[in-house]
Short mmCIF file of C-alpha atoms and ligand atoms in Angstrom, two decimals:
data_model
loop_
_atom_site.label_atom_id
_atom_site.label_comp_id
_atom_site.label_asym_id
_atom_site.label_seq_id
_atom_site.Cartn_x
_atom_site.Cartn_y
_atom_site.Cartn_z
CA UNK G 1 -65.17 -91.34 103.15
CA UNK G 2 -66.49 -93.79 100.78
CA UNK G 3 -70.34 -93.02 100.17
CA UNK G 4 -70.74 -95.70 97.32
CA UNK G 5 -70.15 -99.51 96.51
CA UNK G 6 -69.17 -100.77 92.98
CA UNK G 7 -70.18 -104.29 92.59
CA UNK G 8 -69.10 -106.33 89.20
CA UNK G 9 -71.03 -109.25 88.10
CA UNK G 10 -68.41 -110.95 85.79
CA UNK G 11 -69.70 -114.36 84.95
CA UNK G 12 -73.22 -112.75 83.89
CA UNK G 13 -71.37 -110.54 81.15
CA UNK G 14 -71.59 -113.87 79.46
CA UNK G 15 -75.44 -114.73 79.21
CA UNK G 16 -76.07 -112.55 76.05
CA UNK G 17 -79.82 -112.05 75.06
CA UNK G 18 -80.74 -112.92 78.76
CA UNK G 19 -78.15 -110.58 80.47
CA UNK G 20 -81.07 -108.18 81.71
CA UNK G 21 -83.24 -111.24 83.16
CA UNK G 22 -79.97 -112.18 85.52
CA UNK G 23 -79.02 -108.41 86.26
CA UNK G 24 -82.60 -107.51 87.30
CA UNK G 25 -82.51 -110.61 89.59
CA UNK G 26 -79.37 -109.72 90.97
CA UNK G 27 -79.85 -106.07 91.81
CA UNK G 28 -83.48 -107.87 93.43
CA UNK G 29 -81.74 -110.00 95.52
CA UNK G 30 -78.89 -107.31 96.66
CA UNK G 31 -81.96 -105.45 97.89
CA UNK G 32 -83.40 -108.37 99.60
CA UNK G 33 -80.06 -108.60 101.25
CA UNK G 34 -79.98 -105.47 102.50
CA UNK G 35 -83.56 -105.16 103.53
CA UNK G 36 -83.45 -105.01 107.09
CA UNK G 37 -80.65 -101.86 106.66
CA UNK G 38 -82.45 -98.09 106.20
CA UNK G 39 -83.62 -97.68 102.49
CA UNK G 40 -80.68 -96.74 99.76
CA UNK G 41 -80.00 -96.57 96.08
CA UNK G 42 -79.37 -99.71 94.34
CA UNK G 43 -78.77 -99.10 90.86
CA UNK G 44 -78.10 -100.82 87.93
CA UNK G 45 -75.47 -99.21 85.34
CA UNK G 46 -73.85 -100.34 82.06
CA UNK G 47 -72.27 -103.57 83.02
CA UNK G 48 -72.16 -102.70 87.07
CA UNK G 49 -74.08 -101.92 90.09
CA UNK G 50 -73.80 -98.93 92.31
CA UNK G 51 -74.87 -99.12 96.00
CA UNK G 52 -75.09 -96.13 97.90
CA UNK G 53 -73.55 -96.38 101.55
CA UNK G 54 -73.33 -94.31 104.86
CA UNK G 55 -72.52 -94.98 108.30
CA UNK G 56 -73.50 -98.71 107.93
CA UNK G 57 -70.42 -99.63 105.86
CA UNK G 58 -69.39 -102.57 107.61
CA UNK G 59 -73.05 -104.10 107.47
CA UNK G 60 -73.65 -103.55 103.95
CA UNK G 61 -70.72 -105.11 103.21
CA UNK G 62 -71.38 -108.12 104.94
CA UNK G 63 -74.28 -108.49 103.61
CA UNK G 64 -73.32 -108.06 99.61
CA UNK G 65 -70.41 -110.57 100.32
CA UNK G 66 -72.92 -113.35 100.88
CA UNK G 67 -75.19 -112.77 97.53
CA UNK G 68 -74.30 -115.05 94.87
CA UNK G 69 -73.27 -113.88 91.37
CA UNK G 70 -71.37 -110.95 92.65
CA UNK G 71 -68.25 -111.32 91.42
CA UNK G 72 -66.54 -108.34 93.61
CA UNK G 73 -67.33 -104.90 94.93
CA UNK G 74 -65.27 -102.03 95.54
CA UNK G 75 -65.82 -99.11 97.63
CA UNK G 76 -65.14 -95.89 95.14
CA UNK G 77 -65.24 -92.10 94.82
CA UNK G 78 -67.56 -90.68 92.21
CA UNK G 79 -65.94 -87.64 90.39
CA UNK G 80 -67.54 -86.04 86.95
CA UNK G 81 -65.35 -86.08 84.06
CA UNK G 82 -63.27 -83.26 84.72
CA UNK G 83 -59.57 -84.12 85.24
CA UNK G 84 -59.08 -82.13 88.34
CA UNK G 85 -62.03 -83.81 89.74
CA UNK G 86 -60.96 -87.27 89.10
CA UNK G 87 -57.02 -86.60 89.67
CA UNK G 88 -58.33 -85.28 93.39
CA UNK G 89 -60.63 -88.35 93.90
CA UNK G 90 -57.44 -90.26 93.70
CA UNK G 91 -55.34 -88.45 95.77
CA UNK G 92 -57.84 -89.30 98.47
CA UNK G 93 -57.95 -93.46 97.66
CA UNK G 94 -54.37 -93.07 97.74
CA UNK G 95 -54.16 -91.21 100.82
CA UNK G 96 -56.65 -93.53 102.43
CA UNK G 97 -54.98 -96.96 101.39
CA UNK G 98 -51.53 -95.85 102.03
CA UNK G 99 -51.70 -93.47 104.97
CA UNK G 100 -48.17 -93.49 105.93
CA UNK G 101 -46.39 -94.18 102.44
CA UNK G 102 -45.34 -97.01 100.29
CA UNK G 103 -45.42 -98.16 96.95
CA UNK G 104 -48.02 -98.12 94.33
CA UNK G 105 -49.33 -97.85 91.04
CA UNK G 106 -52.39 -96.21 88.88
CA UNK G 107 -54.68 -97.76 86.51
CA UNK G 108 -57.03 -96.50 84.50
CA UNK G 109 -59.85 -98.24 81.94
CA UNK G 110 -61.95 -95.96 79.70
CA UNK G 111 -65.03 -97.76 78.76
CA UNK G 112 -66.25 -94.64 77.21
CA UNK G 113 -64.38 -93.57 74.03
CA UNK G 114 -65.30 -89.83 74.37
CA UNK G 115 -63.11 -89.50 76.78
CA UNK G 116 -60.69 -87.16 75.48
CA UNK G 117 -57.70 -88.91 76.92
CA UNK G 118 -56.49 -92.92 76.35
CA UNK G 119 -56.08 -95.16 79.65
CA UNK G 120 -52.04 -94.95 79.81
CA UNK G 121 -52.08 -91.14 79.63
CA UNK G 122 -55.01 -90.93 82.26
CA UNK G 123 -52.69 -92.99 84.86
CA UNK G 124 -49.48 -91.00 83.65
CA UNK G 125 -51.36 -87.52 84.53
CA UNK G 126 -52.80 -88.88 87.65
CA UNK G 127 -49.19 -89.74 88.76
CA UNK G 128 -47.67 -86.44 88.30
CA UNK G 129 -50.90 -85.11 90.13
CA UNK G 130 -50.31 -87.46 92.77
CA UNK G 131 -46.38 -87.17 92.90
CA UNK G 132 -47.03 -83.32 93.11
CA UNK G 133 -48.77 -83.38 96.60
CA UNK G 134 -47.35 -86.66 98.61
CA UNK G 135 -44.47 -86.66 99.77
CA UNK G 136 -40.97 -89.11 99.23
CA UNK G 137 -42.07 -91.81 101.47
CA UNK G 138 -44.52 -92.40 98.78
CA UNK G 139 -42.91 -94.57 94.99
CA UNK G 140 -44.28 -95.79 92.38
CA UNK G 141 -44.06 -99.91 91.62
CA UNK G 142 -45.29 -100.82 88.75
CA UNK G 143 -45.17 -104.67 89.36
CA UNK G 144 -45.62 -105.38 92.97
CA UNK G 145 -47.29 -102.26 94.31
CA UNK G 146 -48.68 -102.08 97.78
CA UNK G 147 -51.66 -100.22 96.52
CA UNK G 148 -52.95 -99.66 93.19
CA UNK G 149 -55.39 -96.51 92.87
CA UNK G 150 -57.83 -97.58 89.71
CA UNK G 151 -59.37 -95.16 88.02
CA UNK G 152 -62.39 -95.81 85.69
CA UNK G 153 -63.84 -93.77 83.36
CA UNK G 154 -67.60 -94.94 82.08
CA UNK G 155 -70.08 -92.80 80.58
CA UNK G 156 -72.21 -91.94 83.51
CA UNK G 157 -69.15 -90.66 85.37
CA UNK G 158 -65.52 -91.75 86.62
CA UNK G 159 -65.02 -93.74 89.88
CA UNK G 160 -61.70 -93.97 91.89
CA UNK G 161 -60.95 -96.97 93.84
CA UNK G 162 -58.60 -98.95 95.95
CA UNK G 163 -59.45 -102.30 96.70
CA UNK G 164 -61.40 -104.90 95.25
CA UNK G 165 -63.46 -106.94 98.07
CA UNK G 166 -64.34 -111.00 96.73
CA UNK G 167 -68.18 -111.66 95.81
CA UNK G 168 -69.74 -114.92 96.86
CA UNK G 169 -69.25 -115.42 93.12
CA UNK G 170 -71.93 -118.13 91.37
CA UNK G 171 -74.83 -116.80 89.85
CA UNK G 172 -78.04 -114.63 91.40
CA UNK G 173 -80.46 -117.18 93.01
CA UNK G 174 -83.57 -117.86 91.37
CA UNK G 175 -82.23 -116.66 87.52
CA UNK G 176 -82.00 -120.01 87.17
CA UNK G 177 -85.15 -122.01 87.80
CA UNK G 178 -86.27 -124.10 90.63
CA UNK G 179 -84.85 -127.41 91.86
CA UNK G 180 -86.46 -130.27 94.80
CA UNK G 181 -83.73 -130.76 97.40
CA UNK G 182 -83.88 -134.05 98.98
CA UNK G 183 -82.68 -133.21 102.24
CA UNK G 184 -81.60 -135.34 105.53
CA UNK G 185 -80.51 -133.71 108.96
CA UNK G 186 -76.95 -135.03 107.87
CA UNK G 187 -73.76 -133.13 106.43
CA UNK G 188 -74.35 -133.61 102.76
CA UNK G 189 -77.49 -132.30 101.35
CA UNK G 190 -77.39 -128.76 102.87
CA UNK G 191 -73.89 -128.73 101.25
CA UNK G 192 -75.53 -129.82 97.88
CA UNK G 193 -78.80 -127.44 98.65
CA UNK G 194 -75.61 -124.40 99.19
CA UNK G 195 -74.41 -125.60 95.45
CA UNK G 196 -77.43 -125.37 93.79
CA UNK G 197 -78.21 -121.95 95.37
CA UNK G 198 -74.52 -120.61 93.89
CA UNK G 199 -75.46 -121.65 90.72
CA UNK G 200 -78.50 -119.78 90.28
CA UNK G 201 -80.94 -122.23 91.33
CA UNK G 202 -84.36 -121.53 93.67
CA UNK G 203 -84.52 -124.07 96.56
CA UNK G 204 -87.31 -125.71 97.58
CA UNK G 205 -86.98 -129.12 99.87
CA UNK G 206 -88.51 -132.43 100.65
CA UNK G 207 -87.61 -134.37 103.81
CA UNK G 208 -89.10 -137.85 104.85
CA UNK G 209 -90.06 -138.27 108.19
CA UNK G 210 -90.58 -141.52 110.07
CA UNK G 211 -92.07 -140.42 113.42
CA UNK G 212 -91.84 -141.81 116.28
CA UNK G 213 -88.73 -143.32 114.67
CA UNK G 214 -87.12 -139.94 114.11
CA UNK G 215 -88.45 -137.42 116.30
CA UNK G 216 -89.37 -133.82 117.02
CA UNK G 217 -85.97 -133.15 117.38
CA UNK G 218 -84.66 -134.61 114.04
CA UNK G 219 -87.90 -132.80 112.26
CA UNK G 220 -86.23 -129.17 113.79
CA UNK G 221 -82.80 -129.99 112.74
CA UNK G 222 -83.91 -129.94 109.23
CA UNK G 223 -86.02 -126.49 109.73
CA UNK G 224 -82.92 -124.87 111.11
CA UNK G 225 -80.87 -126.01 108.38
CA UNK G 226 -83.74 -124.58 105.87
CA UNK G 227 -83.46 -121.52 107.72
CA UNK G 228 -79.62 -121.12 107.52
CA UNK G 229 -80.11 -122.10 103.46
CA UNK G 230 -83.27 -119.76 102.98
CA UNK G 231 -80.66 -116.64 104.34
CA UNK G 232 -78.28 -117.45 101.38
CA UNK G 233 -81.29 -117.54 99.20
CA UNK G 234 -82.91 -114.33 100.15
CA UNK G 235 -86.12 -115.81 100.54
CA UNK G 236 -88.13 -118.08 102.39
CA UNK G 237 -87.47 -122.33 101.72
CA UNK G 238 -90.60 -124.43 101.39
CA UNK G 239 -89.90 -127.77 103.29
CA UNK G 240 -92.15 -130.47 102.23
CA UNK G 241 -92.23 -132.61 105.06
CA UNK G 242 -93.26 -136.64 104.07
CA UNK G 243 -94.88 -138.95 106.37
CA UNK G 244 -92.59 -142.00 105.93
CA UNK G 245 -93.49 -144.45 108.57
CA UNK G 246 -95.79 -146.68 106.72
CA UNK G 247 -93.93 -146.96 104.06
CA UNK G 248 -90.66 -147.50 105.72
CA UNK G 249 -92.31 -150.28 107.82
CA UNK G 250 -93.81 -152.03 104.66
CA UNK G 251 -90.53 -152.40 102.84
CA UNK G 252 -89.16 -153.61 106.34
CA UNK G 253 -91.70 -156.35 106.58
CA UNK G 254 -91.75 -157.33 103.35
CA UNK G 255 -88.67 -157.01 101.37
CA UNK G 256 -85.60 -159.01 101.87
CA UNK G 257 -83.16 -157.00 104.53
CA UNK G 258 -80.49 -156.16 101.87
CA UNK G 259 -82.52 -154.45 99.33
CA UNK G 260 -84.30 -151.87 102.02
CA UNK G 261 -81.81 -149.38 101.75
CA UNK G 262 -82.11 -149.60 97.82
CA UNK G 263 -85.95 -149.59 97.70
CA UNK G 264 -86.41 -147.03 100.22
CA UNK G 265 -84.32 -144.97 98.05
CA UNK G 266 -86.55 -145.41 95.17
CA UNK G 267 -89.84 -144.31 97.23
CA UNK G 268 -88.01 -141.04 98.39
CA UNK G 269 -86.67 -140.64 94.48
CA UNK G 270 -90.82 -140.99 93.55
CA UNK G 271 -92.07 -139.30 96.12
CA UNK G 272 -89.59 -136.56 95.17
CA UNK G 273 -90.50 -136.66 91.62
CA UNK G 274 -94.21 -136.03 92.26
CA UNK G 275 -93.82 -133.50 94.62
CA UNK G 276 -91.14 -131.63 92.15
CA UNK G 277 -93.54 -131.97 89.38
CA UNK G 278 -96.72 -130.66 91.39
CA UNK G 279 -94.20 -127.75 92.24
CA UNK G 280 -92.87 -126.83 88.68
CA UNK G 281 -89.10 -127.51 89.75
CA UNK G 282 -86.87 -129.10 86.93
CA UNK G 283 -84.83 -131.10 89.03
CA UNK G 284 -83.64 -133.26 92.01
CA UNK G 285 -80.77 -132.31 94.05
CA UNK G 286 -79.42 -134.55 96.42
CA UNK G 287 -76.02 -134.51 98.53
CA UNK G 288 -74.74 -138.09 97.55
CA UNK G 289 -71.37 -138.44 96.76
CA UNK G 290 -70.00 -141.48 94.57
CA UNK G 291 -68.94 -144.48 96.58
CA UNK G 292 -69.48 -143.04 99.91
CA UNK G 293 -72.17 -145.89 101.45
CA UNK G 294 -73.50 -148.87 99.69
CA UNK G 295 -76.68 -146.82 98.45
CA UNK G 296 -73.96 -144.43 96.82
CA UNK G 297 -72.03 -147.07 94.66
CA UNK G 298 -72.86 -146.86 90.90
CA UNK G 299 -74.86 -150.20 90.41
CA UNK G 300 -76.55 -148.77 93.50
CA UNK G 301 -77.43 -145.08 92.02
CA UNK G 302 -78.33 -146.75 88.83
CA UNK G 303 -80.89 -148.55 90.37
CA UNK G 304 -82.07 -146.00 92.48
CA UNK G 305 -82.70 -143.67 89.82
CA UNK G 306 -84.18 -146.10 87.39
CA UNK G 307 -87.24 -144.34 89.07
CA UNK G 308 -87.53 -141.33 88.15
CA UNK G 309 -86.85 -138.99 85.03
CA UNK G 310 -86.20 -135.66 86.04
CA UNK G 311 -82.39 -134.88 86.22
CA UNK G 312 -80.80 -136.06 89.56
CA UNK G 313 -78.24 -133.76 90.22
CA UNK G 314 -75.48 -134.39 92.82
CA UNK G 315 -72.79 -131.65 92.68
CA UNK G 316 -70.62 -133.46 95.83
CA UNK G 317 -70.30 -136.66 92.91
CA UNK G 318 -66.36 -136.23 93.29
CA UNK G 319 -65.57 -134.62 96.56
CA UNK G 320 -64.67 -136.42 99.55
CA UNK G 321 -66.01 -136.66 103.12
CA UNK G 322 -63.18 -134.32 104.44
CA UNK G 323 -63.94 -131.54 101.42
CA UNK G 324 -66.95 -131.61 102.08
CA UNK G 325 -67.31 -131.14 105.64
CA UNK G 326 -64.87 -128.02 105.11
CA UNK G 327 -67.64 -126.60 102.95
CA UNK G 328 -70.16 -127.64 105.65
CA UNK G 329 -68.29 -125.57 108.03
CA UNK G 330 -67.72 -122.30 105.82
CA UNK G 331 -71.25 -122.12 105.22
CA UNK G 332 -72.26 -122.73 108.84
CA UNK G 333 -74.51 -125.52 108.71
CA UNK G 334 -71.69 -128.21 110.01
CA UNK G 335 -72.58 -127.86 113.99
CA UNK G 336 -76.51 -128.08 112.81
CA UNK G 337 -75.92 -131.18 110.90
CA UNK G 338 -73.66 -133.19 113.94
CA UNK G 339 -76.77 -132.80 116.40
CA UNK G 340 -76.88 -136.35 117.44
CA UNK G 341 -80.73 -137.31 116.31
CA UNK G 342 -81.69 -140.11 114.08
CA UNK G 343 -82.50 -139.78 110.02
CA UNK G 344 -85.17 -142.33 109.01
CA UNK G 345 -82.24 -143.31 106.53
CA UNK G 346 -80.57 -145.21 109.80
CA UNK G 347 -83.51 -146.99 111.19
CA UNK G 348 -84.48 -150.79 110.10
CA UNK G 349 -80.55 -150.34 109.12
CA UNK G 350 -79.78 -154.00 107.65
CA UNK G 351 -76.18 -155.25 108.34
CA UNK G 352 -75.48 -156.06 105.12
CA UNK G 353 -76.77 -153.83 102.73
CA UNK G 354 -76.41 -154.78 98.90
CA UNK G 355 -73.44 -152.48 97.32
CA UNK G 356 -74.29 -154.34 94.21
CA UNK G 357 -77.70 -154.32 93.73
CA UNK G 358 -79.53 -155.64 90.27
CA UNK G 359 -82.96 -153.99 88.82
CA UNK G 360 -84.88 -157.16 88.30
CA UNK G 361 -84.17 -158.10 91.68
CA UNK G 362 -85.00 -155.07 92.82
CA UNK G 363 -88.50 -155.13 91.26
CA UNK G 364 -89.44 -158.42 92.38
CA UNK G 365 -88.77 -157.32 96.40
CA UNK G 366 -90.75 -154.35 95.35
CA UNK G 367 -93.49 -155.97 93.43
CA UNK G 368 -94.26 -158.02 97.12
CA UNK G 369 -96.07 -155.48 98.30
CA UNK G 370 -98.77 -152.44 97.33
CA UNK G 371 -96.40 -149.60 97.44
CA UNK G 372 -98.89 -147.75 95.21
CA UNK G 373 -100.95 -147.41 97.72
CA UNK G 374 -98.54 -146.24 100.70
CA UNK G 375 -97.09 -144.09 97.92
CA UNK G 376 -100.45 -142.35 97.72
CA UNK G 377 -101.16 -142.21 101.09
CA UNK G 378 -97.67 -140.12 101.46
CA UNK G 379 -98.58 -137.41 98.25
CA UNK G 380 -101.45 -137.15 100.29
CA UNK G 381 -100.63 -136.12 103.39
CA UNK G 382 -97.39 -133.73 103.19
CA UNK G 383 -96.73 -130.87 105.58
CA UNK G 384 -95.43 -128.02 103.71
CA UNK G 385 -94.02 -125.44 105.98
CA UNK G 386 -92.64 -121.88 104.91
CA UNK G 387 -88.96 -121.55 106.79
CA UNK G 388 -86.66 -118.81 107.05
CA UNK G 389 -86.31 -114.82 105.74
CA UNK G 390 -89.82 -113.66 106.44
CA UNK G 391 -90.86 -116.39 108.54
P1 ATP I 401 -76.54 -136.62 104.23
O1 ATP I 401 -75.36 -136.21 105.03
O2 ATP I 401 -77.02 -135.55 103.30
O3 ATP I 401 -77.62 -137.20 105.10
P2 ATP I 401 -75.45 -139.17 103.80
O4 ATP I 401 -74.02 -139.25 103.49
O5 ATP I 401 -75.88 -139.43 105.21
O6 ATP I 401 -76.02 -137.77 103.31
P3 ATP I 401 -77.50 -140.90 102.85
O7 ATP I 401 -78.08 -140.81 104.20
O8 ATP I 401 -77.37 -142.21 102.18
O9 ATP I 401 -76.10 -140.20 102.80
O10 ATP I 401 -78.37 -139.99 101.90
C1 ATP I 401 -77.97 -139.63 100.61
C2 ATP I 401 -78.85 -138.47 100.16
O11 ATP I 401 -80.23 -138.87 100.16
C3 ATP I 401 -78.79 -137.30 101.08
O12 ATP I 401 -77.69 -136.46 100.79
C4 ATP I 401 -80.10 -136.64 100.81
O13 ATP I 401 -80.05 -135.87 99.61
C5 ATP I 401 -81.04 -137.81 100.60
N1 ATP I 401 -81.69 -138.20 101.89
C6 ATP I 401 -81.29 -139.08 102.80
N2 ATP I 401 -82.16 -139.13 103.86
C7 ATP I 401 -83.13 -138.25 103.59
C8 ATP I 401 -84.31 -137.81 104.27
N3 ATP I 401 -84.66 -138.31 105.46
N4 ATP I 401 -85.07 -136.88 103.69
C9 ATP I 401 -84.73 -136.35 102.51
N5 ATP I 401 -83.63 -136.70 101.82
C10 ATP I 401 -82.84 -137.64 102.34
MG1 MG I 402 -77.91 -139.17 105.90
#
């Protein structure tokens, strides 16, 4: 019966000036969404979004409940603004939500003044209107109702409604700029790559590669896990693959054991940089999370990103393994990231690493050999593949 979606943006009512900018992307990346469905109406109203719908219910809603910085959607009725009209509109949410009887309440909201009636005495009409064609199996609750017809009355038109579906909440993806994810095959950094996608951000990734120490097999892991992450996006993830042997087996041959981790760090946090920079995004995202390993202690992060001066953000700082594993499997990329191959993070794997590690040690392992040079001769020889959405 339902032949249109209502879909509220709440936390973008609060951008001001730039309210437009975020809407705009938003009703872009609904469309994106719902691409590969038959052509419809998506269109933008004061302070909502209306989505026409037909026999593919069920898919388009689906589909809207993954974009981020949809707050909710409802399906609803459109009626003009005669009372009849609307009071009828009602009758069938009511009707629809509580088939068989039961308790339940109306609510109205007039965002447009002209209406010649105020909210409480739009809901008291709409009662008697109701209570005059249901029958007694039907009561009205006013605190605990089993349904709760909502009537809203905006300029353009009144809708009816009954439920209230949950958005992916967050904000559209890409309003927000564009961050470098440093991402592994592991559990972490998809999670982290997931965060920075819900809050607006436009993903683009860098993975280092240590072939024939990691293989083929490692290399796909982290395209399918782009691919998963480029579907929440709603567009395609550039994965800038590095070529990390050298390097890895210069800091192994050089440097003293227990600073490899920490210096190896520092060349992916470099490499990262550049690569961000050449790329225009404004940050670093990684999926570390505060005293997890010994590179993940605070001496050690400090050190590590001594490096570099874009931001490095982590937004799994303060969640556990457990947490975030939980988000790993809501999001779908947990049985992706258990595949059994090697990150180049656990070869040359010393058995002590330092938890504590100082900067002007640090810089005299480092200063032992011409990273410059291997640094270079990475920048120089990336494989930038195009994953997911269109690919
Ligand atoms: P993850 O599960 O994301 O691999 P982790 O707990 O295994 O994290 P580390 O392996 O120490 O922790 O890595 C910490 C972070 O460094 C990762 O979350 C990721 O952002 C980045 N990182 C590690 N290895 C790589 C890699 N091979 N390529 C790109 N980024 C990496
Ligand atoms: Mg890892």
């Amino acid at each position: 019966m339902y032949k249109l979606l209502l879909v509220r943006y709440g936390e973008l009512g609060l951008k001001g000036k730039n309210r437009n900018q975020f809407i705009n992307c938003l009703v872009k990346n609904i469309k994106t969404a719902l691409s590969d469905l038959p052509p419809r109406r998506v269109e933008s109203t004061w302070g909502r979004i209306l989505i026409e719908v037909g026999d593919d219910f069920d898919l388009v809603v689906q589909a809207l409940s993954q974009v981020f910085g949809i707050y909710s959607f409802s399906p609803v009725l459109e009626a003009s603004w005669q009372m009849e009209a609307i009071f009828e509109a009602a009758l069938q949410v009511l009707l629809d939500a509580l088939p068989a009887g039961g308790s339940f309440k109306v609510e109205s909201r007039r965002s447009d003044k002209n209406f010649p009636l105020e909210s409480p005495e739009i809901s008291r009409r709409a009662a008697s209107y109701l209570f005059d064609r249901i029958g007694e199996e039907y009561r009205a609750d006013m605190h605990h109702p089993e349904a709760t017809v909502n009537i809203e009355i905006r300029t353009e038109g009144a809708y009816v409604y009954g439920q209230s579906l949950p958005g992916a909440k967050g904000l559209p993806v890409g309003c927000g700029g564009r961050v470098m994810l440093l991402l592994s095959g592991g559990i972490d950094s998809p999670v982290a790559g997931w965060m920075a996608m819900k809050r607006g951000a436009a993903l683009e990734a860098v993975h280092f590669h240590s072939f024939p120490f990691t293989g083929e097999k490692s290399k796909e892991k982290v395209i399918d896990l782009c691919r998963l992450l480029s579907r929440r996006q709603g567009a395609p993830v550039k994965l800038h693959v590095v070529h990390f042997t050298e390097m890895q087996k210069a800091i192994h041959e050089h440097c003293r054991e227990e600073y490899g981790i920490t210096i190896m760090r520092r060349m992916m946090f470099r490499i990262a940089e550049k690569i961000a920079r050449r790329r225009s995004a404004l940050a670093l995202y990684t999926g570390e999370s505060l005293g997890q390993v010994a590179s993940q202690t605070l001496e050690s992060m400090s050190v590590i990103n001594d490096v570099v001066k874009l931001p490095v953000l982590r937004p799994l700082v303060g969640l556990d393994k457990e947490e975030i594993i939980k988000i790993a499997q809501q999001i779908g990329s947990f049985e992706t990231s258990i595949l059994p191959y090697e990150d180049c993070c656990t070869i040359f794997l010393p058995n002590y690493p330092k938890i504590r590690p100082r900067i002007n040690e640090t810089e005299a392992e480092e200063a032992k050999f011409d990273w410059e040079e291997l640094l270079k001769d990475c920048l120089g020889n990336i494989e930038t593949l195009v994953i997911g959405v269109r690919d």
